[in-house]
CSV table of C-alpha atoms in Angstrom, one decimal:
chain,number,residue,atom,x,y,z
A,1,MET,CA,0.0,0.0,0.0
A,2,SER,CA,1.6,3.3,-1.1
A,3,THR,CA,1.2,6.6,0.7
A,4,LYS,CA,0.0,9.3,-1.7
A,5,GLY,CA,1.2,12.8,-1.6
A,6,THR,CA,4.5,12.1,0.1
A,7,THR,CA,7.3,14.7,-0.5
A,8,ASP,CA,10.2,13.3,-2.5
A,9,PRO,CA,12.5,11.8,0.2
A,10,THR,CA,15.4,11.9,-2.3
A,11,ASP,CA,15.6,15.7,-1.7
A,12,PRO,CA,18.4,16.2,0.8
A,13,THR,CA,16.8,19.3,2.3
A,14,HIS,CA,13.6,17.3,2.8
A,15,THR,CA,15.5,14.6,4.6
A,16,ASP,CA,17.3,17.1,6.9
A,17,GLU,CA,13.9,18.7,7.8
A,18,LYS,CA,12.2,15.4,8.6
A,19,THR,CA,15.2,14.3,10.6
A,20,LYS,CA,14.9,17.4,12.8
A,21,LYS,CA,11.2,16.6,13.4
A,22,THR,CA,11.6,13.0,14.4
A,23,ASP,CA,13.2,11.2,17.4
A,24,THR,CA,14.5,8.4,15.2
A,25,ASP,CA,14.6,7.3,11.5
A,26,VAL,CA,13.1,3.9,12.1
A,27,LEU,CA,11.2,2.6,15.2
A,28,VAL,CA,11.3,-1.2,15.4
A,29,ILE,CA,8.8,-2.8,17.8
A,30,GLY,CA,9.9,-6.2,19.0
A,31,ALA,CA,13.4,-7.5,19.9
A,32,GLY,CA,13.1,-11.0,18.7
A,33,PRO,CA,15.4,-12.3,15.9
A,34,THR,CA,13.4,-10.4,13.2
A,35,GLY,CA,13.5,-7.1,14.9
A,36,LEU,CA,17.2,-7.5,16.0
A,37,LEU,CA,18.4,-8.2,12.5
A,38,LEU,CA,16.4,-5.4,10.9
A,39,ALA,CA,17.5,-2.9,13.5
A,40,GLY,CA,21.1,-3.9,13.2
A,41,ASP,CA,21.0,-3.6,9.4
A,42,LEU,CA,19.5,-0.1,9.5
A,43,ALA,CA,21.9,1.2,12.2
A,44,ALA,CA,24.8,-0.3,10.2
A,45,ALA,CA,23.6,1.7,7.2
A,46,GLY,CA,24.1,4.9,9.3
A,47,LEU,CA,20.4,5.5,10.3
A,48,ARG,CA,19.0,6.3,13.7
A,49,VAL,CA,17.2,3.3,15.0
A,50,THR,CA,15.2,2.8,18.1
A,51,LEU,CA,14.1,-0.8,19.2
A,52,VAL,CA,11.2,-1.1,21.6
A,53,GLU,CA,10.6,-4.3,23.5
A,54,ARG,CA,8.0,-5.0,26.1
A,55,ARG,CA,10.2,-7.5,28.0
A,56,ALA,CA,12.6,-6.3,30.6
A,57,PRO,CA,16.3,-6.5,29.8
A,58,GLY,CA,17.8,-9.9,30.5
A,59,ILE,CA,14.4,-11.7,30.3
A,60,SER,CA,14.8,-14.7,27.9
A,61,ASN,CA,12.5,-14.8,24.9
A,62,LEU,CA,11.6,-18.5,25.3
A,63,THR,CA,10.1,-19.8,22.1
A,64,ARG,CA,10.0,-23.1,20.3
A,65,ALA,CA,12.4,-22.1,17.5
A,66,PHE,CA,15.6,-24.1,17.3
A,67,SER,CA,16.5,-24.7,13.7
A,68,VAL,CA,18.4,-22.4,11.3
A,69,HIS,CA,18.2,-23.3,7.7
A,70,ALA,CA,20.9,-22.8,5.0
A,71,ARG,CA,19.5,-19.6,3.5
A,72,THR,CA,19.3,-18.0,6.9
A,73,LEU,CA,22.9,-19.0,7.6
A,74,GLU,CA,23.8,-17.3,4.3
A,75,GLN,CA,22.1,-14.1,5.4
A,76,LEU,CA,24.0,-14.3,8.7
A,77,ASP,CA,27.2,-15.0,6.7
A,78,ALA,CA,26.6,-11.7,4.9
A,79,ARG,CA,26.7,-10.1,8.4
A,80,GLY,CA,29.8,-11.9,9.6
A,81,LEU,CA,27.8,-14.1,12.2
A,82,ALA,CA,27.3,-17.5,10.6
A,83,ASP,CA,30.5,-19.3,11.5
A,84,GLU,CA,30.1,-18.2,15.2
A,85,LEU,CA,26.5,-19.4,15.3
A,86,VAL,CA,27.4,-22.8,13.7
A,87,ALA,CA,29.9,-23.3,16.5
A,88,THR,CA,27.0,-23.1,19.0
A,89,GLY,CA,24.9,-25.9,17.6
A,90,THR,CA,24.7,-29.2,15.7
A,91,PRO,CA,24.7,-29.4,11.9
A,92,VAL,CA,22.3,-32.1,10.7
A,93,ALA,CA,22.7,-33.2,7.1
A,94,ASP,CA,19.7,-35.4,6.7
A,95,LEU,CA,16.1,-35.3,7.8
A,96,ARG,CA,13.9,-38.4,8.4
A,97,LEU,CA,10.2,-37.9,7.8
A,98,PHE,CA,7.5,-40.3,9.0
A,99,GLY,CA,10.1,-43.1,9.5
A,100,ARG,CA,10.2,-43.8,5.7
A,101,LEU,CA,11.9,-40.9,4.0
A,102,THR,CA,15.4,-39.3,4.4
A,103,LEU,CA,16.1,-36.0,2.8
A,104,ASP,CA,19.8,-35.4,2.1
A,105,LEU,CA,20.6,-31.8,2.8
A,106,SER,CA,24.3,-32.3,2.0
A,107,ALA,CA,23.3,-31.8,-1.7
A,108,LEU,CA,22.2,-28.2,-1.1
A,109,PRO,CA,24.3,-25.8,-3.3
A,110,SER,CA,25.4,-23.7,-0.3
A,111,ARG,CA,28.3,-23.2,2.0
A,112,PHE,CA,25.9,-24.5,4.7
A,113,PRO,CA,24.5,-27.7,3.3
A,114,PHE,CA,22.7,-28.7,6.5
A,115,LEU,CA,20.1,-27.7,9.1
A,116,LEU,CA,21.7,-26.1,12.2
A,117,LEU,CA,20.1,-27.1,15.5
A,118,THR,CA,20.7,-24.3,18.0
A,119,PRO,CA,18.4,-22.6,20.5
A,120,GLN,CA,16.8,-19.3,19.4
A,121,TYR,CA,18.5,-17.5,22.2
A,122,GLU,CA,21.9,-18.1,20.5
A,123,VAL,CA,20.6,-16.4,17.4
A,124,GLU,CA,19.3,-13.5,19.4
A,125,ARG,CA,22.5,-13.2,21.4
A,126,LEU,CA,24.6,-12.6,18.2
A,127,LEU,CA,22.0,-10.3,16.6
A,128,GLU,CA,21.6,-8.2,19.8
A,129,ARG,CA,25.4,-7.8,20.1
A,130,ARG,CA,25.6,-6.6,16.5
A,131,ALA,CA,22.6,-4.3,17.0
A,132,ARG,CA,24.3,-2.7,20.0
A,133,THR,CA,27.6,-2.4,18.2
A,134,THR,CA,26.0,-0.6,15.3
A,135,GLY,CA,24.3,1.9,17.6
A,136,VAL,CA,20.7,0.8,18.0
A,137,ASP,CA,18.9,2.6,20.9
A,138,PHE,CA,17.2,-0.2,23.0
A,139,ARG,CA,14.1,0.6,25.0
A,140,TYR,CA,13.2,-2.4,27.1
A,141,ALA,CA,10.1,-2.7,29.4
A,142,THR,CA,8.3,-0.5,26.9
A,143,GLU,CA,5.1,-1.3,25.1
A,144,LEU,CA,3.3,0.3,22.2
A,145,ARG,CA,-0.2,1.5,23.1
A,146,ALA,CA,-1.3,3.3,19.8
A,147,LEU,CA,0.1,4.8,16.7
A,148,ARG,CA,-0.8,7.4,14.1
A,149,GLN,CA,0.8,8.5,10.9
A,150,ASP,CA,0.7,11.2,8.4
A,151,THR,CA,2.5,11.6,5.0
A,152,ASP,CA,5.9,12.2,6.7
A,153,THR,CA,6.0,10.6,10.1
A,154,VAL,CA,4.7,7.9,12.4
A,155,THR,CA,4.0,8.7,16.0
A,156,ALA,CA,4.0,5.9,18.5
A,157,GLU,CA,2.3,6.3,21.9
A,158,LEU,CA,3.9,4.2,24.6
A,159,ALA,CA,2.2,2.5,27.5
A,160,THR,CA,4.8,3.9,29.8
A,161,GLY,CA,3.9,7.4,28.8
A,162,GLY,CA,5.4,9.7,26.1
A,163,THR,CA,5.7,9.3,22.4
A,164,LEU,CA,8.3,8.5,19.8
A,165,ARG,CA,8.2,10.0,16.3
A,166,ALA,CA,9.9,8.2,13.4
A,167,ARG,CA,10.1,8.3,9.7
A,168,TYR,CA,9.0,4.7,9.5
A,169,LEU,CA,7.9,2.0,11.9
A,170,VAL,CA,8.2,-1.8,11.7
A,171,GLY,CA,6.2,-4.2,13.7
A,172,ALA,CA,8.2,-7.3,14.5
A,173,ASP,CA,6.3,-8.0,17.7
A,174,GLY,CA,5.0,-11.5,17.1
A,175,VAL,CA,1.7,-13.2,16.6
A,176,HIS,CA,-0.1,-10.9,19.1
A,177,SER,CA,1.4,-7.8,17.4
A,178,SER,CA,0.3,-4.5,19.0
A,179,VAL,CA,1.4,-2.8,15.7
A,180,ARG,CA,-1.0,-4.9,13.6
A,181,THR,CA,-3.8,-4.3,16.1
A,182,ALA,CA,-3.1,-0.6,16.1
A,183,LEU,CA,-3.4,-0.6,12.3
A,184,GLY,CA,-6.6,-2.4,12.5
A,185,LEU,CA,-5.3,-5.1,10.1
A,186,PRO,CA,-7.0,-8.5,10.0
A,187,PHE,CA,-5.1,-11.7,10.7
A,188,PRO,CA,-7.2,-14.3,9.0
A,189,GLY,CA,-6.7,-18.0,9.5
A,190,ALA,CA,-7.4,-20.8,12.0
A,191,SER,CA,-5.7,-23.2,14.4
A,192,VAL,CA,-4.1,-26.1,12.5
A,193,ILE,CA,-3.2,-28.2,15.6
A,194,ARG,CA,-4.0,-28.0,19.3
A,195,SER,CA,-2.2,-29.1,22.4
A,196,MET,CA,1.4,-29.7,21.2
A,197,VAL,CA,3.9,-30.3,23.9
A,198,LEU,CA,7.6,-29.5,23.8
A,199,ALA,CA,10.5,-29.8,26.2
A,200,ASP,CA,14.2,-29.4,26.4
A,201,VAL,CA,15.5,-32.5,28.2
A,202,ARG,CA,18.4,-34.8,28.7
A,203,LEU,CA,18.1,-38.4,27.5
A,204,THR,CA,19.6,-41.7,28.7
A,205,GLN,CA,19.0,-43.4,25.4
A,206,GLU,CA,20.7,-42.0,22.3
A,207,PRO,CA,18.0,-41.3,19.6
A,208,GLY,CA,20.4,-41.2,16.7
A,209,LYS,CA,19.7,-38.8,13.9
A,210,LEU,CA,17.2,-36.0,13.8
A,211,LEU,CA,13.9,-37.6,13.1
A,212,THR,CA,10.2,-37.2,12.8
A,213,VAL,CA,8.2,-40.3,13.4
A,214,THR,CA,4.6,-41.3,13.4
A,215,ALA,CA,4.5,-44.7,15.0
A,216,ALA,CA,0.7,-44.7,15.8
A,217,ASP,CA,-2.4,-43.2,14.3
A,218,ASP,CA,-2.9,-40.9,17.2
A,219,ALA,CA,0.5,-39.5,18.0
A,220,PHE,CA,3.7,-38.1,16.5
A,221,ALA,CA,7.0,-36.9,18.0
A,222,PHE,CA,10.1,-35.1,17.0
A,223,VAL,CA,13.5,-35.4,18.7
A,224,ALA,CA,16.5,-33.2,17.8
A,225,PRO,CA,19.9,-32.9,19.5
A,226,PHE,CA,21.3,-29.5,20.4
A,227,GLY,CA,24.8,-31.0,20.6
A,228,ASP,CA,25.5,-30.1,24.2
A,229,GLY,CA,23.7,-33.0,25.9
A,230,TRP,CA,20.3,-31.4,25.6
A,231,TYR,CA,17.5,-32.4,23.2
A,232,ARG,CA,14.4,-30.7,22.0
A,233,VAL,CA,11.4,-33.0,22.1
A,234,MET,CA,8.1,-31.9,20.4
A,235,GLY,CA,5.0,-34.1,20.3
A,236,TRP,CA,1.3,-34.3,19.8
A,237,GLY,CA,-1.2,-36.9,20.9
A,238,ARG,CA,-4.8,-37.2,19.7
A,239,THR,CA,-5.9,-38.5,23.1
A,240,HIS,CA,-3.8,-36.0,25.1
A,241,GLN,CA,-5.6,-32.7,24.3
A,242,ALA,CA,-5.6,-29.9,26.8
A,243,ASP,CA,-5.8,-26.1,26.9
A,244,ASP,CA,-2.6,-24.1,26.4
A,245,THR,CA,-3.0,-22.6,29.9
A,246,GLY,CA,-3.5,-26.0,31.6
A,247,PRO,CA,-0.7,-27.7,33.6
A,248,VAL,CA,1.9,-29.6,31.6
A,249,GLY,CA,4.8,-31.6,32.9
A,250,LEU,CA,7.5,-34.0,31.8
A,251,ASP,CA,5.2,-37.0,32.3
A,252,ASP,CA,2.9,-35.6,29.5
A,253,VAL,CA,5.8,-35.4,27.1
A,254,ARG,CA,7.0,-38.9,28.1
A,255,ALA,CA,3.5,-40.4,27.5
A,256,ILE,CA,3.2,-38.9,24.0
A,257,THR,CA,6.8,-39.8,23.0
A,258,ARG,CA,6.2,-43.4,24.1
A,259,ARG,CA,3.1,-43.6,22.1
A,260,ALA,CA,4.8,-42.2,19.0
A,261,LEU,CA,8.3,-43.7,19.2
A,262,GLY,CA,7.7,-46.7,21.4
A,263,SER,CA,10.1,-45.3,24.0
A,264,ASP,CA,10.5,-42.1,26.0
A,265,LEU,CA,14.3,-42.4,25.5
A,266,GLY,CA,14.8,-42.0,29.3
A,267,MET,CA,14.1,-38.3,29.2
A,268,HIS,CA,14.9,-36.4,32.5
A,269,ASP,CA,15.9,-33.1,33.9
A,270,ALA,CA,13.7,-30.9,31.8
A,271,ARG,CA,14.8,-27.3,31.7
A,272,TRP,CA,11.7,-26.2,29.9
A,273,VAL,CA,8.3,-27.8,29.3
A,274,SER,CA,5.4,-26.0,27.5
A,275,ARG,CA,2.1,-26.7,25.7
A,276,PHE,CA,1.0,-24.6,22.8
A,277,HIS,CA,-1.3,-24.6,19.8
A,278,SER,CA,-0.4,-23.7,16.2
A,279,ASP,CA,-2.2,-21.3,13.9
A,280,GLU,CA,-2.1,-20.7,10.2
A,281,ARG,CA,-2.6,-16.9,9.7
A,282,GLN,CA,-1.3,-14.2,7.4
A,283,ALA,CA,-1.9,-10.5,7.3
A,284,PRO,CA,-3.2,-9.5,3.8
A,285,ALA,CA,-0.9,-6.4,3.8
A,286,TYR,CA,2.6,-6.2,5.1
A,287,ARG,CA,2.6,-2.4,4.5
A,288,SER,CA,0.3,0.3,5.6
A,289,GLY,CA,1.7,3.7,4.7
A,290,ARG,CA,4.9,4.2,6.7
A,291,VAL,CA,4.3,1.1,8.8
A,292,PHE,CA,5.5,-2.4,8.0
A,293,LEU,CA,5.0,-5.9,9.5
A,294,ALA,CA,7.6,-8.6,9.6
A,295,GLY,CA,8.0,-12.0,11.0
A,296,ASP,CA,5.3,-13.5,13.1
A,297,ALA,CA,3.5,-10.2,13.2
A,298,ALA,CA,2.9,-10.8,9.4
A,299,HIS,CA,2.5,-14.6,9.3
A,300,VAL,CA,2.4,-17.5,11.6
A,301,HIS,CA,2.2,-21.2,10.8
A,302,SER,CA,2.8,-24.7,12.1
A,303,PRO,CA,6.3,-25.5,13.4
A,304,ALA,CA,6.7,-28.3,10.9
A,305,GLY,CA,9.8,-27.7,8.8
A,306,GLY,CA,11.2,-25.2,11.3
A,307,GLN,CA,10.6,-22.3,9.0
A,308,GLY,CA,9.1,-19.7,11.3
A,309,MET,CA,12.1,-17.8,12.6
A,310,ASN,CA,13.9,-18.3,9.3
A,311,THR,CA,11.1,-16.7,7.3
A,312,GLY,CA,11.1,-13.7,9.7
A,313,LEU,CA,14.8,-13.2,9.4
A,314,GLN,CA,14.6,-13.2,5.7
A,315,ASP,CA,11.7,-10.7,5.9
A,316,ALA,CA,14.0,-8.4,7.8
A,317,ALA,CA,16.9,-8.9,5.3
A,318,ASN,CA,14.5,-8.0,2.4
A,319,LEU,CA,13.1,-4.9,4.1
A,320,SER,CA,16.1,-3.4,5.7
A,321,TRP,CA,18.1,-2.5,2.6
A,322,LYS,CA,14.9,-1.0,1.0
A,323,LEU,CA,14.2,1.3,4.0
A,324,ALA,CA,17.9,2.3,4.1
A,325,ALA,CA,18.0,3.1,0.4
A,326,VAL,CA,14.9,5.3,0.7
A,327,LEU,CA,16.0,7.1,3.9
A,328,ARG,CA,19.5,7.7,2.5
A,329,GLY,CA,18.0,9.2,-0.7
A,330,GLU,CA,19.4,6.5,-2.9
A,331,ALA,CA,16.1,4.9,-4.2
A,332,ARG,CA,15.3,5.8,-7.7
A,333,ASN,CA,11.6,5.1,-7.1
A,334,PRO,CA,11.1,5.1,-3.3
A,335,GLU,CA,7.4,4.1,-3.2
A,336,ALA,CA,7.9,1.3,-5.7
A,337,LEU,CA,10.9,0.0,-3.8
A,338,LEU,CA,9.0,0.0,-0.5
A,339,ASP,CA,6.0,-1.7,-2.1
A,340,SER,CA,8.3,-4.4,-3.4
A,341,TYR,CA,8.6,-5.7,0.1
A,342,GLN,CA,5.0,-6.8,0.1
A,343,ALA,CA,5.2,-8.1,-3.5
A,344,GLU,CA,8.3,-10.3,-2.7
A,345,ARG,CA,7.7,-11.5,0.8
A,346,HIS,CA,3.9,-12.0,1.0
A,347,PRO,CA,3.9,-14.9,-1.5
A,348,VAL,CA,6.8,-16.5,0.4
A,349,GLY,CA,4.8,-16.3,3.6
A,350,ALA,CA,1.8,-17.9,1.9
A,351,THR,CA,4.0,-20.7,0.5
A,352,VAL,CA,5.4,-21.4,4.0
A,353,LEU,CA,1.9,-21.6,5.4
A,354,ARG,CA,0.9,-24.2,2.8
A,355,SER,CA,4.1,-26.3,3.1
A,356,SER,CA,4.2,-26.4,6.9
A,357,GLY,CA,0.5,-27.1,7.0
A,358,THR,CA,0.9,-30.0,4.7
A,359,LEU,CA,3.7,-31.5,6.8
A,360,VAL,CA,1.7,-31.3,10.0
A,361,ARG,CA,-1.4,-32.7,8.4
A,362,LEU,CA,0.6,-35.6,7.0
A,363,ALA,CA,2.0,-36.2,10.5
A,364,MET,CA,-1.5,-36.2,12.0
A,365,ALA,CA,-2.9,-38.6,9.4
A,366,HIS,CA,-5.2,-41.3,10.9
A,367,THR,CA,-7.9,-42.3,8.5
A,368,PRO,CA,-7.0,-44.9,5.8
A,369,LEU,CA,-7.3,-42.2,3.0
A,370,GLN,CA,-5.0,-39.8,4.9
A,371,ARG,CA,-2.4,-42.5,5.6
A,372,THR,CA,-2.5,-43.5,1.9
A,373,ALA,CA,-1.9,-39.8,1.0
A,374,ARG,CA,1.1,-39.7,3.4
A,375,THR,CA,2.6,-42.9,1.9
A,376,LEU,CA,2.2,-41.6,-1.6
A,377,ALA,CA,3.8,-38.2,-0.7
A,378,THR,CA,6.8,-39.8,1.0
A,379,ARG,CA,7.2,-42.2,-1.9
A,380,LEU,CA,7.1,-39.2,-4.4
A,381,LEU,CA,9.7,-37.3,-2.4
A,382,GLY,CA,11.9,-40.4,-2.0
A,383,THR,CA,11.9,-41.5,-5.7
A,384,VAL,CA,11.5,-38.4,-7.8
A,385,ARG,CA,14.7,-36.3,-7.5
A,386,PRO,CA,13.3,-33.0,-8.9
A,387,VAL,CA,10.5,-33.1,-6.4
A,388,ALA,CA,12.8,-33.7,-3.5
A,389,THR,CA,15.2,-31.0,-4.7
A,390,ARG,CA,12.4,-28.5,-5.0
A,391,ALA,CA,11.1,-29.5,-1.5
A,392,MET,CA,14.6,-29.1,0.1
A,393,GLY,CA,15.1,-25.8,-1.7
A,394,GLN,CA,11.8,-24.4,-0.4
A,395,ILE,CA,12.3,-25.5,3.2
A,396,SER,CA,15.9,-24.4,3.3
A,397,GLY,CA,15.2,-21.1,1.6
A,398,ILE,CA,17.8,-21.8,-1.0
A,399,GLY,CA,15.2,-22.2,-3.8
A,400,ILE,CA,13.2,-19.1,-3.1
A,401,THR,CA,12.9,-16.7,-6.0
A,402,TYR,CA,10.8,-13.6,-6.5
A,403,ALA,CA,8.4,-12.7,-9.3
A,404,SER,CA,10.4,-9.5,-9.8
A,405,GLY,CA,13.1,-11.8,-11.4
A,406,ALA,CA,15.4,-11.6,-8.3
A,407,ARG,CA,17.1,-14.9,-7.6
A,408,ARG,CA,19.3,-16.1,-4.7
A,409,ALA,CA,22.9,-15.4,-5.6
A,410,PRO,CA,25.3,-18.3,-4.7
A,411,ASP,CA,28.4,-17.5,-2.8
A,412,GLU,CA,30.6,-16.9,-5.8
A,413,PRO,CA,34.4,-16.8,-5.5
A,414,LEU,CA,35.7,-13.3,-6.3
A,415,ARG,CA,39.2,-12.0,-6.9
A,416,GLU,CA,38.8,-10.2,-3.6
A,417,GLY,CA,37.3,-13.1,-1.6
A,418,ARG,CA,33.8,-14.5,-1.4
A,419,LEU,CA,30.6,-12.7,-2.5
A,420,TYR,CA,29.0,-13.0,1.0
A,421,GLU,CA,32.1,-11.4,2.5
A,422,ALA,CA,31.7,-8.5,0.1
A,423,LEU,CA,28.0,-8.2,1.1
A,424,ARG,CA,29.0,-7.6,4.7
A,425,ALA,CA,29.3,-3.9,3.8
A,426,GLY,CA,25.5,-3.9,3.4
A,427,GLU,CA,25.6,-2.4,-0.1
A,428,PHE,CA,25.0,-3.5,-3.7
A,429,VAL,CA,27.8,-5.5,-5.2
A,430,LEU,CA,28.5,-5.2,-8.9
A,431,ILE,CA,30.6,-8.2,-10.2
A,432,ALA,CA,32.2,-7.7,-13.6
A,433,PRO,CA,34.8,-9.5,-15.8
A,434,GLU,CA,38.4,-8.6,-15.2
A,435,GLY,CA,39.4,-5.3,-16.8
A,436,ARG,CA,35.9,-4.0,-17.2
A,437,THR,CA,34.2,-1.2,-15.2
A,438,PRO,CA,30.6,-1.2,-16.4
A,439,PRO,CA,28.2,1.6,-15.4
A,440,LEU,CA,25.3,0.8,-13.1
A,441,PRO,CA,22.3,0.2,-15.5
A,442,PRO,CA,19.4,2.7,-15.3
A,443,THR,CA,17.1,-0.2,-14.3
A,444,ALA,CA,19.0,-0.7,-11.0
A,445,PRO,CA,16.7,0.3,-8.0
A,446,VAL,CA,19.3,2.5,-6.4
A,447,THR,CA,21.8,5.2,-7.4
A,448,PRO,CA,25.5,4.1,-7.4
A,449,THR,CA,26.5,6.2,-4.3
A,450,ARG,CA,27.9,3.3,-2.3
A,451,LEU,CA,28.2,0.6,-4.9
A,452,ILE,CA,30.9,-2.0,-4.3
A,453,ARG,CA,32.7,-3.1,-7.5
A,454,THR,CA,34.4,-6.4,-7.6
A,455,THR,CA,35.7,-9.0,-10.1
A,456,TRP,CA,35.0,-12.7,-10.8
A,457,ALA,CA,37.8,-15.0,-9.6
A,458,ASP,CA,37.4,-16.9,-12.8
A,459,PRO,CA,39.1,-14.8,-15.5
A,460,THR,CA,37.1,-16.6,-18.3
A,461,ARG,CA,33.7,-15.3,-17.0
A,462,ARG,CA,32.4,-12.5,-19.2
A,463,ASP,CA,29.0,-11.8,-17.6
A,464,THR,CA,28.1,-9.0,-15.2
A,465,ALA,CA,26.0,-9.4,-12.1
A,466,LEU,CA,24.4,-6.9,-9.7
A,467,ILE,CA,23.7,-8.4,-6.2
A,468,ARG,CA,21.4,-6.7,-3.8
A,469,PRO,CA,22.4,-6.3,-0.1
A,470,ASP,CA,20.1,-9.3,0.8
A,471,GLY,CA,22.0,-11.6,-1.5
A,472,TYR,CA,19.5,-11.6,-4.4
A,473,THR,CA,20.3,-10.8,-8.0
A,474,THR,CA,18.9,-7.7,-9.7
A,475,PRO,CA,17.9,-8.4,-13.3
A,476,LEU,CA,20.1,-6.2,-15.6
A,477,LYS,CA,18.2,-4.8,-18.5
A,478,PRO,CA,19.6,-2.4,-21.0
């Protein structure tokens, strides 16, 4: 949704005047992974960024996220964080589904051909450190009460009293987003599964590989190692339904796991046990004037496939460079560039809803027809290589492309190093053959103010590529 009548933000005088009238350039609501990555990117781009979080400082943001996919690791690599994060967890190269199918992630065309199992707080720790280093202003124990916007600014009213005025505002404040509520945006959808249990536990029986198994018609369980002696166990039982607010203990998790796997693996010493339900919902608009939604504030879905946190982080990577280009006066068509966030990321969110919903429904299959469908689906994935490749590309994020023509750029070797090392500057990268210095084409979405020019490591390559800060190609048209 575009805001009509906005003064041209590429005018430097206009930018200076609006800066004087605001407290911050971008106000980010929510200090989960999505908000932290977005705020860090914007501050690294030289912008004033304020991050508001309703939790008090030091209060852990306990959630069920624990898997980091290949494309997300590539995004973190472009920020110099991936290798450090990998050291905190366990890389898993194959996924077992329903006890019949193994997907080999080692075939992914990435520097990170695996699924990384690591707690969400490790991701947040690195992103918060980066955000602080780049100069983000953190406001903990602060909650949004209301907001209003005009053609130039957004004003946020805080529950603690006072207001903050910003050029733009981003709601990254989760499924119960106060930003989405303040905008009056709907969040259509429904619950896909009730009364799932999860726990972080120690085991006396080694479960082997990462696995998802349905051993009975009325239960399934998932066990994943963190690599430090702790395991994440997630399960659901048709006969163990209870309200989210009801009591839940390790015995509940044991009972479901025994039903699904035939053993509770000797689980003990739980450090966290929780019960939750899973919704499938998506906001119809990710943009309303000068306000944007990202992460769970924009879309929420079943945990199957472990795509929730990953999708949110990639939302942030997509939006941050676009906001930076507009606020720095470098966007050739500011409104079109900001609208492209919705055009590119909304279809991705819809696809994740469908794929994760399909996985959880297959896991819950109990009628003969449903079990037959599950058998056929696993057989198709296991025997038809293009289908399996497409599935792994979608789940890992490696295969995501945009209707705009932008495609994921592989980590190409350059004369100066690797592409994703060059992307750590947060700018566009123009890769050209040796000895050539081509001009930036007029179809590029930004002016060449901070363009990084580099050269293919392969001297025989004669093509030219323009890579966006989020690691996607920009189609070059004459």
